[in-house]
Tab-separated table of C-alpha atoms in Angstrom:
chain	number	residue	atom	x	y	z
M	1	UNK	CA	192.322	122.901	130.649
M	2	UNK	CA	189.092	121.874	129.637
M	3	UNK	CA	189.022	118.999	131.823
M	4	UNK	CA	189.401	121.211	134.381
M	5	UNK	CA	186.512	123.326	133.701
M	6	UNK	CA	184.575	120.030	133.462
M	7	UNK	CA	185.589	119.219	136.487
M	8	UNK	CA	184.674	122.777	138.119
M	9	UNK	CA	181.288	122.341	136.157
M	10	UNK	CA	180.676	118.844	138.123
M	11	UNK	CA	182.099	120.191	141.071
M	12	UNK	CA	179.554	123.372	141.089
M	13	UNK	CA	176.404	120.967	140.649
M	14	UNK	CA	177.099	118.254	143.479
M	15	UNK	CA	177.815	121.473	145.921
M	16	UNK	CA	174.639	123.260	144.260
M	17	UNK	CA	172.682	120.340	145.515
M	18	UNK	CA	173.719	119.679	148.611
M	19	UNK	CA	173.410	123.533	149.436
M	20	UNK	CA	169.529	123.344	148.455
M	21	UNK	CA	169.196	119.755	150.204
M	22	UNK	CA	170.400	121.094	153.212
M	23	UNK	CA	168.536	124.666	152.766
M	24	UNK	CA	165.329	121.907	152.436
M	25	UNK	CA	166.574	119.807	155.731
M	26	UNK	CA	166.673	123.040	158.423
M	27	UNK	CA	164.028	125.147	156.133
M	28	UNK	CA	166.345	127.722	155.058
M	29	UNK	CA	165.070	129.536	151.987
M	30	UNK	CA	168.185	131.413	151.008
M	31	UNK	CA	170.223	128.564	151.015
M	32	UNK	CA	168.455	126.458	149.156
M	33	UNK	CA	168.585	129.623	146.441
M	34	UNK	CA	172.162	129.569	146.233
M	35	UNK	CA	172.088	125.742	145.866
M	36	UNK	CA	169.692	126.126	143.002
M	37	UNK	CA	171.827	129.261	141.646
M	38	UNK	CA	175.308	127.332	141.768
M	39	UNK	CA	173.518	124.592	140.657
M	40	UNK	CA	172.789	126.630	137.485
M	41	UNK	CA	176.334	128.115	137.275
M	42	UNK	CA	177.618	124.469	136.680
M	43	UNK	CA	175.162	123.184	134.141
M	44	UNK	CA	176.007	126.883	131.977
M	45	UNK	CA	179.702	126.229	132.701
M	46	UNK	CA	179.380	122.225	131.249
M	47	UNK	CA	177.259	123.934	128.526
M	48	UNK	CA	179.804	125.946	127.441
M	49	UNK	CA	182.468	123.416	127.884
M	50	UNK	CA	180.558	120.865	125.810
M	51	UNK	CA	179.766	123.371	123.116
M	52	UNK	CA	183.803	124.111	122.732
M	53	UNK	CA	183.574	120.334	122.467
M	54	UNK	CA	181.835	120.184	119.361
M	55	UNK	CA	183.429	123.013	117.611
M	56	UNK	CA	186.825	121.219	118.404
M	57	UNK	CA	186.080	118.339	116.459
C-alpha cells in the first residue's frame, strides 16, 4: 500500500511538470497552475508517505 502511494506521489510530480512545461511552451497560464498545483499535491502526498516511514521504524 504504501508503495503505491509512493508511486501516485511520483506519478503526480512528473505529470505536474509536464502540465506547467507545456502551459510554458503554448503560453497558457492556467495550465501551467495546475502543473505547479499537482506538482504540490505529490510532494505533500510523498511527505506524508515518508513521514509514516519514519514512525514505522
Amino acid at each position: 500500500m504504501a508503495g503505491d502511494q509512493k508511486g501516485k506521489a511520483k506519478a503526480e510530480q512528473v505529470k505536474g511538470k509536464a502540465k506547467e512545461a507545456i502551459g510554458r511552451a503554448v503560453g497558457n497560464e492556467r495550465l501551467t497552475a495546475e502543473g505547479r498545483a499537482e506538482q504540490s499535491k505529490g510532494d505533500a502526498r510523498q511527505a506524508k508517505e515518508k513521514t509514516k516511514d519514519v514512525f514505522k521504524h
